[in-house]
């Protein structure tokens, strides 16, 4: 199920009844915690030997052995996918089709720090989902957050597919490619509404947006708010769009016109689009300079 598989890459959530509040969320993803001495953290969250330590040279590390997935938080749940941050299970929760995201603890962190991070990130994800739904933005329902097992239970969008799979299918078949521009317009409107609520997704990709059946209706659902946060800064929203642009164009070749349509729709629908688009252009320039310098 696309809804469950697309959720596997992130994990952060809050209690189903939590009030979001206008400024309750942190300004950005948690960045203040550090790993244990002697380890350095890369952008993906992986730990490795600090520079200058034995074994720091390229190729010195041994093969990585994948750990067996943990048991499901409830009996009867079926493992869908194991990601870097969470294992995703599908099943029935209180009589409703649901997915359960079980956070994978980082063994290099102190247990007290890991517990603190897990609670914070789970709380923020659920608050973001609630914030979306109260603003009329389609997102999964939060059923329950279990801080004991570090798991969150969400609505399973049954028979949905990811926007990524839909675009790939259209491109491979060559049928009705004009509908992709309409899809891009809908995506731009959806993201404009989200940003107008001062909610930054943090991990915008075409695999984190679902299409409810039938796909012809282009009923979009935002998922995987594990890196989300509340911010009114145009910089944060511009970076959000830049992340989507990089993921979009790397995953779907020859879709430049589609992304331009998305940005045009975003600018028309958002009440705060001017500064955001300006920041997006600045972020693009910074990205090009980094690429040139290497």
mmCIF file of C-alpha atoms in Angstrom:
data_model
loop_
_atom_site.group_PDB
_atom_site.id
_atom_site.type_symbol
_atom_site.label_atom_id
_atom_site.label_comp_id
_atom_site.label_asym_id
_atom_site.label_seq_id
_atom_site.Cartn_x
_atom_site.Cartn_y
_atom_site.Cartn_z
ATOM 1 C CA UNK A 1 0.000 0.000 0.000
ATOM 2 C CA UNK A 2 1.477 3.287 -1.158
ATOM 3 C CA UNK A 3 0.236 5.186 1.853
ATOM 4 C CA UNK A 4 2.126 2.927 4.225
ATOM 5 C CA UNK A 5 5.292 2.581 2.161
ATOM 6 C CA UNK A 6 5.648 6.319 1.604
ATOM 7 C CA UNK A 7 5.455 6.920 5.353
ATOM 8 C CA UNK A 8 8.510 4.762 6.058
ATOM 9 C CA UNK A 9 11.142 7.452 5.563
ATOM 10 C CA UNK A 10 10.287 9.677 8.514
ATOM 11 C CA UNK A 11 8.922 9.630 12.029
ATOM 12 C CA UNK A 12 7.764 12.437 14.338
ATOM 13 C CA UNK A 13 4.330 12.772 15.842
ATOM 14 C CA UNK A 14 2.139 14.161 18.634
ATOM 15 C CA UNK A 15 -0.818 13.107 20.719
ATOM 16 C CA UNK A 16 -4.002 12.946 18.696
ATOM 17 C CA UNK A 17 -5.696 15.537 20.868
ATOM 18 C CA UNK A 18 -2.797 18.001 21.053
ATOM 19 C CA UNK A 19 -3.536 21.609 20.235
ATOM 20 C CA UNK A 20 -1.157 22.952 17.590
ATOM 21 C CA UNK A 21 -1.086 26.608 18.588
ATOM 22 C CA UNK A 22 0.174 29.361 16.355
ATOM 23 C CA UNK A 23 3.761 29.217 17.526
ATOM 24 C CA UNK A 24 3.857 26.007 19.506
ATOM 25 C CA UNK A 25 6.178 24.149 17.162
ATOM 26 C CA UNK A 26 9.929 24.621 17.073
ATOM 27 C CA UNK A 27 11.364 26.930 14.468
ATOM 28 C CA UNK A 28 13.112 24.105 12.690
ATOM 29 C CA UNK A 29 14.090 20.477 12.908
ATOM 30 C CA UNK A 30 15.923 19.515 16.076
ATOM 31 C CA UNK A 31 19.574 20.421 15.534
ATOM 32 C CA UNK A 32 20.896 21.050 19.044
ATOM 33 C CA UNK A 33 21.562 17.496 20.116
ATOM 34 C CA UNK A 34 24.939 15.935 19.378
ATOM 35 C CA UNK A 35 26.130 12.357 19.179
ATOM 36 C CA UNK A 36 28.656 10.875 21.592
ATOM 37 C CA UNK A 37 32.258 12.073 21.586
ATOM 38 C CA UNK A 38 34.395 10.652 18.811
ATOM 39 C CA UNK A 39 31.499 10.421 16.342
ATOM 40 C CA UNK A 40 30.482 12.807 13.618
ATOM 41 C CA UNK A 41 26.995 12.977 12.164
ATOM 42 C CA UNK A 42 26.409 13.232 8.435
ATOM 43 C CA UNK A 43 23.311 14.780 6.872
ATOM 44 C CA UNK A 44 21.521 11.440 6.841
ATOM 45 C CA UNK A 45 21.998 10.995 10.545
ATOM 46 C CA UNK A 46 24.601 8.260 10.252
ATOM 47 C CA UNK A 47 27.484 8.152 12.691
ATOM 48 C CA UNK A 48 31.078 7.561 11.757
ATOM 49 C CA UNK A 49 34.555 8.031 13.202
ATOM 50 C CA UNK A 50 35.621 11.634 13.707
ATOM 51 C CA UNK A 51 38.260 13.015 11.359
ATOM 52 C CA UNK A 52 41.729 12.004 12.435
ATOM 53 C CA UNK A 53 40.571 8.968 14.386
ATOM 54 C CA UNK A 54 41.763 5.487 13.380
ATOM 55 C CA UNK A 55 39.538 4.053 10.712
ATOM 56 C CA UNK A 56 38.421 7.473 9.493
ATOM 57 C CA UNK A 57 39.921 6.932 6.054
ATOM 58 C CA UNK A 58 37.569 6.151 3.198
ATOM 59 C CA UNK A 59 36.871 2.491 2.864
ATOM 60 C CA UNK A 60 38.126 1.647 6.350
ATOM 61 C CA UNK A 61 34.698 0.917 7.738
ATOM 62 C CA UNK A 62 33.515 -2.656 7.659
ATOM 63 C CA UNK A 63 30.339 -3.877 5.966
ATOM 64 C CA UNK A 64 27.080 -2.684 7.456
ATOM 65 C CA UNK A 65 24.881 -5.513 8.657
ATOM 66 C CA UNK A 66 21.165 -4.753 8.547
ATOM 67 C CA UNK A 67 19.402 -5.415 11.808
ATOM 68 C CA UNK A 68 16.276 -7.511 11.925
ATOM 69 C CA UNK A 69 13.128 -5.372 12.205
ATOM 70 C CA UNK A 70 11.662 -5.081 15.686
ATOM 71 C CA UNK A 71 8.426 -6.909 16.450
ATOM 72 C CA UNK A 72 5.217 -4.985 15.669
ATOM 73 C CA UNK A 73 3.885 -2.754 18.438
ATOM 74 C CA UNK A 74 0.592 -4.680 18.352
ATOM 75 C CA UNK A 75 -0.176 -8.306 17.428
ATOM 76 C CA UNK A 76 -1.546 -8.830 13.934
ATOM 77 C CA UNK A 77 0.289 -5.959 12.240
ATOM 78 C CA UNK A 78 2.204 -6.789 9.066
ATOM 79 C CA UNK A 79 5.561 -5.213 8.242
ATOM 80 C CA UNK A 80 5.358 -3.093 5.092
ATOM 81 C CA UNK A 81 8.779 -1.516 5.004
ATOM 82 C CA UNK A 82 11.816 -0.876 7.155
ATOM 83 C CA UNK A 83 13.337 2.579 6.743
ATOM 84 C CA UNK A 84 16.234 4.388 8.382
ATOM 85 C CA UNK A 85 14.018 6.135 10.922
ATOM 86 C CA UNK A 86 11.058 3.810 11.340
ATOM 87 C CA UNK A 87 9.455 0.491 10.565
ATOM 88 C CA UNK A 88 6.005 0.766 9.027
ATOM 89 C CA UNK A 89 3.306 -1.813 9.693
ATOM 90 C CA UNK A 90 -0.210 -2.203 8.325
ATOM 91 C CA UNK A 91 -3.234 -3.656 10.032
ATOM 92 C CA UNK A 92 -6.402 -2.897 11.939
ATOM 93 C CA UNK A 93 -6.460 -0.498 14.893
ATOM 94 C CA UNK A 94 -9.728 -0.265 16.830
ATOM 95 C CA UNK A 95 -11.638 -1.551 13.823
ATOM 96 C CA UNK A 96 -10.095 0.871 11.332
ATOM 97 C CA UNK A 97 -7.512 0.364 8.589
ATOM 98 C CA UNK A 98 -4.322 1.879 9.929
ATOM 99 C CA UNK A 99 -0.584 2.041 9.593
ATOM 100 C CA UNK A 100 1.736 2.005 12.580
ATOM 101 C CA UNK A 101 5.091 3.761 12.458
ATOM 102 C CA UNK A 102 7.513 2.337 15.002
ATOM 103 C CA UNK A 103 10.521 4.535 15.591
ATOM 104 C CA UNK A 104 13.898 2.774 15.425
ATOM 105 C CA UNK A 105 16.080 3.916 18.344
ATOM 106 C CA UNK A 106 19.560 5.205 17.570
ATOM 107 C CA UNK A 107 21.963 3.132 19.620
ATOM 108 C CA UNK A 108 24.729 5.738 19.464
ATOM 109 C CA UNK A 109 22.576 8.158 21.492
ATOM 110 C CA UNK A 110 22.266 8.165 25.241
ATOM 111 C CA UNK A 111 18.938 6.483 26.122
ATOM 112 C CA UNK A 112 17.657 9.597 27.902
ATOM 113 C CA UNK A 113 18.447 11.771 24.876
ATOM 114 C CA UNK A 114 16.875 9.244 22.513
ATOM 115 C CA UNK A 115 13.691 9.213 24.565
ATOM 116 C CA UNK A 116 13.573 13.007 24.598
ATOM 117 C CA UNK A 117 14.066 13.250 20.829
ATOM 118 C CA UNK A 118 11.495 10.555 20.121
ATOM 119 C CA UNK A 119 8.844 12.288 22.191
ATOM 120 C CA UNK A 120 9.555 15.663 20.630
ATOM 121 C CA UNK A 121 9.504 14.428 17.066
ATOM 122 C CA UNK A 122 6.439 12.257 17.495
ATOM 123 C CA UNK A 123 4.601 15.168 19.112
ATOM 124 C CA UNK A 124 5.540 17.571 16.320
ATOM 125 C CA UNK A 125 4.400 15.207 13.567
ATOM 126 C CA UNK A 126 0.986 14.707 15.108
ATOM 127 C CA UNK A 127 0.601 18.451 15.730
ATOM 128 C CA UNK A 128 1.455 19.121 12.095
ATOM 129 C CA UNK A 129 -1.109 16.590 10.890
ATOM 130 C CA UNK A 130 -3.755 18.131 13.134
ATOM 131 C CA UNK A 131 -2.820 21.611 11.949
ATOM 132 C CA UNK A 132 -3.293 20.509 8.340
ATOM 133 C CA UNK A 133 -6.665 18.919 8.945
ATOM 134 C CA UNK A 134 -8.001 21.910 10.877
ATOM 135 C CA UNK A 135 -6.991 24.119 7.948
ATOM 136 C CA UNK A 136 -8.829 21.862 5.493
ATOM 137 C CA UNK A 137 -5.636 20.352 4.077
ATOM 138 C CA UNK A 138 -5.973 16.646 3.361
ATOM 139 C CA UNK A 139 -3.715 14.557 5.623
ATOM 140 C CA UNK A 140 -4.021 11.220 7.449
ATOM 141 C CA UNK A 141 -6.032 11.087 10.667
ATOM 142 C CA UNK A 142 -3.962 10.552 13.815
ATOM 143 C CA UNK A 143 -5.501 7.675 15.768
ATOM 144 C CA UNK A 144 -3.099 7.259 18.654
ATOM 145 C CA UNK A 145 0.450 8.021 19.805
ATOM 146 C CA UNK A 146 2.137 5.503 22.087
ATOM 147 C CA UNK A 147 5.148 6.972 23.864
ATOM 148 C CA UNK A 148 5.884 3.647 25.572
ATOM 149 C CA UNK A 149 6.598 1.811 22.317
ATOM 150 C CA UNK A 150 7.537 4.969 20.347
ATOM 151 C CA UNK A 151 4.857 4.293 17.748
ATOM 152 C CA UNK A 152 2.148 6.333 16.099
ATOM 153 C CA UNK A 153 -1.052 5.007 14.517
ATOM 154 C CA UNK A 154 -2.370 6.805 11.461
ATOM 155 C CA UNK A 155 -5.155 6.439 8.928
ATOM 156 C CA UNK A 156 -4.266 4.113 6.065
ATOM 157 C CA UNK A 157 -5.202 5.832 2.795
ATOM 158 C CA UNK A 158 -6.509 2.649 1.206
ATOM 159 C CA UNK A 159 -5.802 2.020 -2.504
ATOM 160 C CA UNK A 160 -3.914 5.293 -2.875
ATOM 161 C CA UNK A 161 -0.736 5.713 -4.924
ATOM 162 C CA UNK A 162 2.113 8.153 -4.572
ATOM 163 C CA UNK A 163 2.404 11.089 -6.928
ATOM 164 C CA UNK A 164 5.824 9.697 -7.825
ATOM 165 C CA UNK A 165 4.339 6.421 -9.065
ATOM 166 C CA UNK A 166 1.552 8.250 -10.890
ATOM 167 C CA UNK A 167 3.967 10.518 -12.761
ATOM 168 C CA UNK A 168 6.218 7.591 -13.661
ATOM 169 C CA UNK A 169 3.233 5.625 -14.944
ATOM 170 C CA UNK A 170 2.036 8.501 -17.132
ATOM 171 C CA UNK A 171 5.520 9.126 -18.517
ATOM 172 C CA UNK A 172 6.126 5.462 -19.321
ATOM 173 C CA UNK A 173 2.775 5.011 -21.040
ATOM 174 C CA UNK A 174 2.934 8.342 -22.860
ATOM 175 C CA UNK A 175 -0.804 8.768 -22.351
ATOM 176 C CA UNK A 176 -2.463 11.996 -21.239
ATOM 177 C CA UNK A 177 0.774 13.784 -20.368
ATOM 178 C CA UNK A 178 -1.212 17.020 -20.347
ATOM 179 C CA UNK A 179 -2.875 15.864 -17.144
ATOM 180 C CA UNK A 180 0.482 16.209 -15.391
ATOM 181 C CA UNK A 181 0.267 19.985 -15.712
ATOM 182 C CA UNK A 182 -3.121 19.906 -14.015
ATOM 183 C CA UNK A 183 -1.608 17.748 -11.295
ATOM 184 C CA UNK A 184 1.225 20.254 -10.854
ATOM 185 C CA UNK A 185 -1.320 23.048 -10.507
ATOM 186 C CA UNK A 186 -3.128 21.127 -7.759
ATOM 187 C CA UNK A 187 0.154 20.464 -5.983
ATOM 188 C CA UNK A 188 1.045 24.150 -6.044
ATOM 189 C CA UNK A 189 -2.310 25.085 -4.540
ATOM 190 C CA UNK A 190 -1.933 22.449 -1.810
ATOM 191 C CA UNK A 191 1.551 23.603 -0.805
ATOM 192 C CA UNK A 192 0.451 27.238 -0.834
ATOM 193 C CA UNK A 193 -2.281 26.451 1.676
ATOM 194 C CA UNK A 194 0.162 24.568 3.868
ATOM 195 C CA UNK A 195 2.720 27.393 3.863
ATOM 196 C CA UNK A 196 0.032 30.000 4.514
ATOM 197 C CA UNK A 197 -0.588 28.096 7.756
ATOM 198 C CA UNK A 198 3.125 28.646 8.543
ATOM 199 C CA UNK A 199 3.724 24.915 8.378
ATOM 200 C CA UNK A 200 6.964 23.733 6.771
ATOM 201 C CA UNK A 201 6.990 20.086 5.706
ATOM 202 C CA UNK A 202 10.746 19.561 5.753
ATOM 203 C CA UNK A 203 10.795 16.567 3.392
ATOM 204 C CA UNK A 204 8.742 17.456 0.337
ATOM 205 C CA UNK A 205 9.038 14.822 -2.383
ATOM 206 C CA UNK A 206 6.591 13.313 -4.828
ATOM 207 C CA UNK A 207 6.645 10.126 -2.729
ATOM 208 C CA UNK A 208 5.274 12.058 0.260
ATOM 209 C CA UNK A 209 2.128 13.137 -1.568
ATOM 210 C CA UNK A 210 -0.606 10.586 -2.241
ATOM 211 C CA UNK A 211 -3.478 10.425 -4.712
ATOM 212 C CA UNK A 212 -6.736 9.014 -3.394
ATOM 213 C CA UNK A 213 -8.684 6.755 -5.759
ATOM 214 C CA UNK A 214 -9.855 7.405 -8.360
ATOM 215 C CA UNK A 215 -6.671 9.198 -9.391
ATOM 216 C CA UNK A 216 -8.525 11.153 -12.083
ATOM 217 C CA UNK A 217 -9.994 13.361 -9.351
ATOM 218 C CA UNK A 218 -6.476 14.469 -8.317
ATOM 219 C CA UNK A 219 -7.399 14.348 -4.627
ATOM 220 C CA UNK A 220 -4.009 14.940 -2.984
ATOM 221 C CA UNK A 221 -2.985 13.884 0.533
ATOM 222 C CA UNK A 222 0.152 15.121 2.297
ATOM 223 C CA UNK A 223 1.964 12.526 4.416
ATOM 224 C CA UNK A 224 5.169 11.967 6.394
ATOM 225 C CA UNK A 225 5.521 15.073 8.553
ATOM 226 C CA UNK A 226 8.439 13.615 10.493
ATOM 227 C CA UNK A 227 10.668 16.632 9.772
ATOM 228 C CA UNK A 228 7.955 19.283 9.859
ATOM 229 C CA UNK A 229 7.995 22.436 11.958
ATOM 230 C CA UNK A 230 6.135 25.703 12.356
ATOM 231 C CA UNK A 231 7.743 28.802 10.853
ATOM 232 C CA UNK A 232 6.581 32.008 9.233
ATOM 233 C CA UNK A 233 9.991 32.776 7.726
ATOM 234 C CA UNK A 234 10.134 32.990 3.910
ATOM 235 C CA UNK A 235 13.595 31.395 4.096
ATOM 236 C CA UNK A 236 12.224 28.173 5.592
ATOM 237 C CA UNK A 237 9.400 27.996 3.079
ATOM 238 C CA UNK A 238 11.783 28.731 0.208
ATOM 239 C CA UNK A 239 14.047 25.892 1.317
ATOM 240 C CA UNK A 240 10.972 23.653 1.509
ATOM 241 C CA UNK A 241 10.225 24.368 -2.156
ATOM 242 C CA UNK A 242 13.885 23.962 -3.097
ATOM 243 C CA UNK A 243 13.969 20.500 -1.530
ATOM 244 C CA UNK A 244 10.906 19.592 -3.589
ATOM 245 C CA UNK A 245 12.448 20.998 -6.758
ATOM 246 C CA UNK A 246 15.667 19.007 -6.341
ATOM 247 C CA UNK A 247 13.768 15.808 -5.540
ATOM 248 C CA UNK A 248 11.263 16.462 -8.327
ATOM 249 C CA UNK A 249 13.743 17.013 -11.135
ATOM 250 C CA UNK A 250 16.081 14.213 -10.039
ATOM 251 C CA UNK A 251 13.243 11.682 -9.800
ATOM 252 C CA UNK A 252 11.287 12.765 -12.870
ATOM 253 C CA UNK A 253 13.417 13.787 -15.880
ATOM 254 C CA UNK A 254 12.030 16.278 -18.396
ATOM 255 C CA UNK A 255 9.484 17.745 -15.974
ATOM 256 C CA UNK A 256 10.849 21.295 -15.822
ATOM 257 C CA UNK A 257 7.633 22.661 -17.352
ATOM 258 C CA UNK A 258 5.610 20.759 -14.783
ATOM 259 C CA UNK A 259 7.528 22.272 -11.874
ATOM 260 C CA UNK A 260 7.225 25.756 -13.371
ATOM 261 C CA UNK A 261 3.463 25.226 -13.474
ATOM 262 C CA UNK A 262 3.584 24.167 -9.818
ATOM 263 C CA UNK A 263 5.420 27.352 -8.805
ATOM 264 C CA UNK A 264 3.083 29.528 -10.851
ATOM 265 C CA UNK A 265 0.082 27.933 -9.154
ATOM 266 C CA UNK A 266 1.766 28.327 -5.745
ATOM 267 C CA UNK A 267 2.405 32.022 -6.357
ATOM 268 C CA UNK A 268 -1.191 32.613 -7.425
ATOM 269 C CA UNK A 269 -2.727 30.722 -4.499
ATOM 270 C CA UNK A 270 -0.498 31.840 -1.620
ATOM 271 C CA UNK A 271 -1.051 35.125 0.192
ATOM 272 C CA UNK A 272 2.628 35.238 1.136
ATOM 273 C CA UNK A 273 4.240 33.949 -2.048
ATOM 274 C CA UNK A 274 6.305 37.029 -3.007
ATOM 275 C CA UNK A 275 9.013 36.779 -0.325
ATOM 276 C CA UNK A 276 8.983 32.975 -0.512
ATOM 277 C CA UNK A 277 9.680 32.852 -4.265
ATOM 278 C CA UNK A 278 12.398 35.477 -3.805
ATOM 279 C CA UNK A 279 14.032 33.332 -1.137
ATOM 280 C CA UNK A 280 13.718 30.271 -3.367
ATOM 281 C CA UNK A 281 15.735 32.068 -6.059
ATOM 282 C CA UNK A 282 18.403 32.959 -3.480
ATOM 283 C CA UNK A 283 18.571 29.382 -2.227
ATOM 284 C CA UNK A 284 19.011 28.174 -5.798
ATOM 285 C CA UNK A 285 21.982 30.513 -6.242
ATOM 286 C CA UNK A 286 23.572 29.280 -3.029
ATOM 287 C CA UNK A 287 23.104 25.701 -4.189
ATOM 288 C CA UNK A 288 24.798 26.425 -7.525
ATOM 289 C CA UNK A 289 27.763 28.076 -5.793
ATOM 290 C CA UNK A 290 28.253 25.053 -3.549
ATOM 291 C CA UNK A 291 28.143 22.777 -6.599
ATOM 292 C CA UNK A 292 30.781 24.868 -8.398
ATOM 293 C CA UNK A 293 33.116 24.986 -5.394
ATOM 294 C CA UNK A 294 32.592 21.303 -4.700
#
